[in-house]
Amino acid sequence: KNVTVIYCIANIGAKVIIMNIEYEIIHLDKPLYNELLNVLKKQCTSFNLVSPNTHYRKNLSEDVLSKSKKVLSSYCIFNKWVNKWPGTKSSKKVSLHAYKINDFCINYLKSLGSFFELEEQIDISFFNNETCLCYTVSHENVCFISRELLSELP
């Protein structure tokens, strides 16, 4: 595993969740991506997709996010406008959609092949109740996972 230990604070809405040690996975290949999703399915209760402002999108004709939101819509818990989410604080509000974790959603995410296949500037985060266990900073192509989750990967 290519990992670097970092220290980070993740801001989630009005709450601050402190994750003492996280790992930055620089190259998340497909086998590791699938294994991570399997672990996330066991450990998490929900995940969030954060939509970018439209001017960030690479190619509006291939809007993977819109397709994803449509495919996952039956499992949407809520959506809201935010300017903070795990790993990011923005000067502008963006749309956050929260979804239940289940086999369908995990299999859909597996079909994408990578967290970074959604589109540039779309971040995804996974929660066990209120605690963020994994999140991406997509414009940097990095995925952060908690030490607990990392220990469960092969």
Short mmCIF file of the C-alpha atoms (twelve columns), coordinates in Angstrom:
data_MODEL
# 
_entry.id   MODEL 
# 
loop_
_atom_site.group_PDB 
_atom_site.id 
_atom_site.type_symbol 
_atom_site.label_atom_id 
_atom_site.label_alt_id 
_atom_site.label_comp_id 
_atom_site.label_asym_id 
_atom_site.label_seq_id 
_atom_site.Cartn_x 
_atom_site.Cartn_y 
_atom_site.Cartn_z 
_atom_site.pdbx_PDB_model_num 
ATOM 1   C CA . LYS A 1   0.000   0.000  0.000   1 
ATOM 2   C CA . ASN A 2   1.309   3.434  -0.916  1 
ATOM 3   C CA . VAL A 3   0.385   5.481  2.143   1 
ATOM 4   C CA . THR A 4   1.518   8.588  3.905   1 
ATOM 5   C CA . VAL A 5   0.486   9.386  7.479   1 
ATOM 6   C CA . ILE A 6   -1.112  12.803 7.870   1 
ATOM 7   C CA . TYR A 7   -2.991  14.667 10.594  1 
ATOM 8   C CA . CYS A 8   -6.259  16.275 9.613   1 
ATOM 9   C CA . ILE A 9   -9.503  17.768 10.914  1 
ATOM 10  C CA . ALA A 10  -12.630 17.151 8.826   1 
ATOM 11  C CA . ASN A 11  -15.423 19.742 9.060   1 
ATOM 12  C CA . ILE A 12  -18.932 18.384 8.599   1 
ATOM 13  C CA . GLY A 13  -21.619 21.014 8.646   1 
ATOM 14  C CA . ALA A 14  -21.742 22.544 12.120  1 
ATOM 15  C CA . LYS A 15  -19.948 19.611 13.710  1 
ATOM 16  C CA . VAL A 16  -16.201 19.073 13.834  1 
ATOM 17  C CA . ILE A 17  -15.034 15.492 13.725  1 
ATOM 18  C CA . ILE A 18  -11.412 14.984 14.685  1 
ATOM 19  C CA . MET A 19  -9.751  12.002 13.101  1 
ATOM 20  C CA . ASN A 20  -6.429  11.745 14.909  1 
ATOM 21  C CA . ILE A 21  -4.585  9.847  12.207  1 
ATOM 22  C CA . GLU A 22  -5.664  9.270  8.647   1 
ATOM 23  C CA . TYR A 23  -3.970  7.702  5.686   1 
ATOM 24  C CA . GLU A 24  -3.715  9.240  2.271   1 
ATOM 25  C CA . ILE A 25  -4.023  6.694  -0.495  1 
ATOM 26  C CA . ILE A 26  -2.401  8.186  -3.551  1 
ATOM 27  C CA . HIS A 27  -3.021  5.397  -6.070  1 
ATOM 28  C CA . LEU A 28  -6.304  3.610  -5.456  1 
ATOM 29  C CA . ASP A 29  -6.257  0.873  -8.108  1 
ATOM 30  C CA . LYS A 30  -9.396  -1.110 -8.982  1 
ATOM 31  C CA . PRO A 31  -8.707  -4.164 -6.749  1 
ATOM 32  C CA . LEU A 32  -8.017  -1.929 -3.732  1 
ATOM 33  C CA . TYR A 33  -11.004 0.280  -4.632  1 
ATOM 34  C CA . ASN A 34  -13.307 -2.764 -4.642  1 
ATOM 35  C CA . GLU A 35  -11.851 -4.039 -1.345  1 
ATOM 36  C CA . LEU A 36  -12.301 -0.605 0.217   1 
ATOM 37  C CA . LEU A 37  -15.953 -0.520 -0.902  1 
ATOM 38  C CA . ASN A 38  -16.503 -3.959 0.659   1 
ATOM 39  C CA . VAL A 39  -15.113 -2.701 3.973   1 
ATOM 40  C CA . LEU A 40  -17.125 0.535  3.737   1 
ATOM 41  C CA . LYS A 41  -20.305 -1.479 3.189   1 
ATOM 42  C CA . LYS A 42  -19.695 -3.286 6.491   1 
ATOM 43  C CA . GLN A 43  -18.570 -0.270 8.518   1 
ATOM 44  C CA . CYS A 44  -20.691 2.624  7.239   1 
ATOM 45  C CA . THR A 45  -24.339 3.640  7.376   1 
ATOM 46  C CA . SER A 46  -24.353 6.346  4.680   1 
ATOM 47  C CA . PHE A 47  -22.340 8.188  2.068   1 
ATOM 48  C CA . ASN A 48  -22.447 11.696 0.604   1 
ATOM 49  C CA . LEU A 49  -21.900 12.975 -2.901  1 
ATOM 50  C CA . VAL A 50  -21.005 16.653 -3.166  1 
ATOM 51  C CA . SER A 51  -21.827 18.297 -6.487  1 
ATOM 52  C CA . PRO A 52  -19.482 20.897 -7.892  1 
ATOM 53  C CA . ASN A 53  -20.430 24.279 -9.216  1 
ATOM 54  C CA . THR A 54  -21.186 23.769 -12.910 1 
ATOM 55  C CA . HIS A 55  -18.203 25.808 -14.089 1 
ATOM 56  C CA . TYR A 56  -15.869 23.141 -12.645 1 
ATOM 57  C CA . ARG A 57  -17.289 20.305 -14.717 1 
ATOM 58  C CA . LYS A 58  -15.022 18.828 -17.364 1 
ATOM 59  C CA . ASN A 59  -17.692 17.824 -19.859 1 
ATOM 60  C CA . LEU A 60  -21.334 18.691 -19.338 1 
ATOM 61  C CA . SER A 61  -22.463 16.355 -22.141 1 
ATOM 62  C CA . GLU A 62  -21.262 13.371 -20.079 1 
ATOM 63  C CA . ASP A 63  -22.744 14.259 -16.735 1 
ATOM 64  C CA . VAL A 64  -21.969 11.162 -14.668 1 
ATOM 65  C CA . LEU A 65  -23.123 12.880 -11.487 1 
ATOM 66  C CA . SER A 66  -26.648 13.435 -12.829 1 
ATOM 67  C CA . LYS A 67  -26.825 9.806  -13.908 1 
ATOM 68  C CA . SER A 68  -25.525 8.680  -10.505 1 
ATOM 69  C CA . LYS A 69  -28.071 10.792 -8.636  1 
ATOM 70  C CA . LYS A 70  -30.854 9.315  -10.779 1 
ATOM 71  C CA . VAL A 71  -29.657 5.717  -10.309 1 
ATOM 72  C CA . LEU A 72  -29.257 6.188  -6.540  1 
ATOM 73  C CA . SER A 73  -32.361 8.357  -5.991  1 
ATOM 74  C CA . SER A 74  -34.366 5.619  -4.223  1 
ATOM 75  C CA . TYR A 75  -31.713 5.544  -1.489  1 
ATOM 76  C CA . CYS A 76  -31.357 9.306  -0.968  1 
ATOM 77  C CA . ILE A 77  -31.733 10.267 2.704   1 
ATOM 78  C CA . PHE A 78  -31.531 14.048 2.201   1 
ATOM 79  C CA . ASN A 79  -29.904 16.781 0.161   1 
ATOM 80  C CA . LYS A 80  -28.830 20.257 1.223   1 
ATOM 81  C CA . TRP A 81  -26.603 23.176 0.247   1 
ATOM 82  C CA . VAL A 82  -23.303 23.337 2.140   1 
ATOM 83  C CA . ASN A 83  -20.001 25.187 2.015   1 
ATOM 84  C CA . LYS A 84  -18.091 22.647 4.170   1 
ATOM 85  C CA . TRP A 85  -17.696 18.905 3.835   1 
ATOM 86  C CA . PRO A 86  -14.935 16.447 4.739   1 
ATOM 87  C CA . GLY A 87  -11.627 17.718 3.397   1 
ATOM 88  C CA . THR A 88  -12.996 20.939 1.893   1 
ATOM 89  C CA . LYS A 89  -14.253 24.391 2.794   1 
ATOM 90  C CA . SER A 90  -15.640 26.478 -0.073  1 
ATOM 91  C CA . SER A 91  -16.559 30.135 -0.465  1 
ATOM 92  C CA . LYS A 92  -19.632 29.009 -2.451  1 
ATOM 93  C CA . LYS A 93  -22.426 26.644 -1.493  1 
ATOM 94  C CA . VAL A 94  -22.668 23.326 -3.293  1 
ATOM 95  C CA . SER A 95  -25.217 20.533 -3.298  1 
ATOM 96  C CA . LEU A 96  -24.678 17.585 -0.954  1 
ATOM 97  C CA . HIS A 97  -26.732 14.390 -1.376  1 
ATOM 98  C CA . ALA A 98  -26.680 11.736 1.364   1 
ATOM 99  C CA . TYR A 99  -27.476 8.085  0.572   1 
ATOM 100 C CA . LYS A 100 -28.008 4.905  2.584   1 
ATOM 101 C CA . ILE A 101 -25.306 2.254  2.250   1 
ATOM 102 C CA . ASN A 102 -26.614 -0.972 0.752   1 
ATOM 103 C CA . ASP A 103 -25.614 -3.634 -1.770  1 
ATOM 104 C CA . PHE A 104 -27.151 -1.748 -4.694  1 
ATOM 105 C CA . CYS A 105 -25.276 1.493  -3.976  1 
ATOM 106 C CA . ILE A 106 -21.965 -0.289 -3.340  1 
ATOM 107 C CA . ASN A 107 -22.317 -2.306 -6.561  1 
ATOM 108 C CA . TYR A 108 -23.090 0.880  -8.487  1 
ATOM 109 C CA . LEU A 109 -19.980 2.569  -7.075  1 
ATOM 110 C CA . LYS A 110 -17.941 -0.536 -7.969  1 
ATOM 111 C CA . SER A 111 -19.212 -0.294 -11.557 1 
ATOM 112 C CA . LEU A 112 -17.639 3.170  -11.831 1 
ATOM 113 C CA . GLY A 113 -14.184 1.679  -11.226 1 
ATOM 114 C CA . SER A 114 -12.945 4.568  -9.066  1 
ATOM 115 C CA . PHE A 115 -14.173 7.354  -6.817  1 
ATOM 116 C CA . PHE A 116 -12.598 9.695  -9.341  1 
ATOM 117 C CA . GLU A 117 -14.658 8.413  -12.287 1 
ATOM 118 C CA . LEU A 118 -17.705 10.381 -11.130 1 
ATOM 119 C CA . GLU A 119 -16.246 13.650 -12.444 1 
ATOM 120 C CA . GLU A 120 -13.571 16.068 -11.391 1 
ATOM 121 C CA . GLN A 121 -14.626 18.123 -8.366  1 
ATOM 122 C CA . ILE A 122 -17.141 15.552 -7.061  1 
ATOM 123 C CA . ASP A 123 -16.238 14.481 -3.564  1 
ATOM 124 C CA . ILE A 124 -17.588 11.405 -1.825  1 
ATOM 125 C CA . SER A 125 -17.504 10.646 1.892   1 
ATOM 126 C CA . PHE A 126 -18.585 7.646  3.966   1 
ATOM 127 C CA . PHE A 127 -20.002 7.754  7.491   1 
ATOM 128 C CA . ASN A 128 -20.719 5.440  10.370  1 
ATOM 129 C CA . ASN A 129 -23.549 7.476  11.872  1 
ATOM 130 C CA . GLU A 130 -21.917 10.900 12.457  1 
ATOM 131 C CA . THR A 131 -18.301 9.778  12.086  1 
ATOM 132 C CA . CYS A 132 -16.567 10.192 8.745   1 
ATOM 133 C CA . LEU A 133 -14.445 7.107  8.012   1 
ATOM 134 C CA . CYS A 134 -13.425 7.832  4.426   1 
ATOM 135 C CA . TYR A 135 -13.520 10.820 2.068   1 
ATOM 136 C CA . THR A 136 -12.056 12.045 -1.182  1 
ATOM 137 C CA . VAL A 137 -10.637 15.355 -2.298  1 
ATOM 138 C CA . SER A 138 -11.270 14.724 -5.960  1 
ATOM 139 C CA . HIS A 139 -9.447  17.695 -7.464  1 
ATOM 140 C CA . GLU A 140 -6.293  16.324 -5.804  1 
ATOM 141 C CA . ASN A 141 -7.146  12.685 -6.671  1 
ATOM 142 C CA . VAL A 142 -6.714  11.559 -3.065  1 
ATOM 143 C CA . CYS A 143 -8.753  9.371  -0.769  1 
ATOM 144 C CA . PHE A 144 -8.457  9.595  3.024   1 
ATOM 145 C CA . ILE A 145 -9.448  6.660  5.195   1 
ATOM 146 C CA . SER A 146 -9.398  6.176  8.928   1 
ATOM 147 C CA . ARG A 147 -6.734  4.020  10.509  1 
ATOM 148 C CA . GLU A 148 -9.466  1.562  11.572  1 
ATOM 149 C CA . LEU A 149 -10.589 1.067  7.964   1 
ATOM 150 C CA . LEU A 150 -7.059  0.825  6.653   1 
ATOM 151 C CA . SER A 151 -6.337  -2.031 9.073   1 
ATOM 152 C CA . GLU A 152 -9.222  -3.992 7.524   1 
ATOM 153 C CA . LEU A 153 -7.857  -3.820 3.988   1 
ATOM 154 C CA . PRO A 154 -5.864  -6.795 2.694   1 
# 
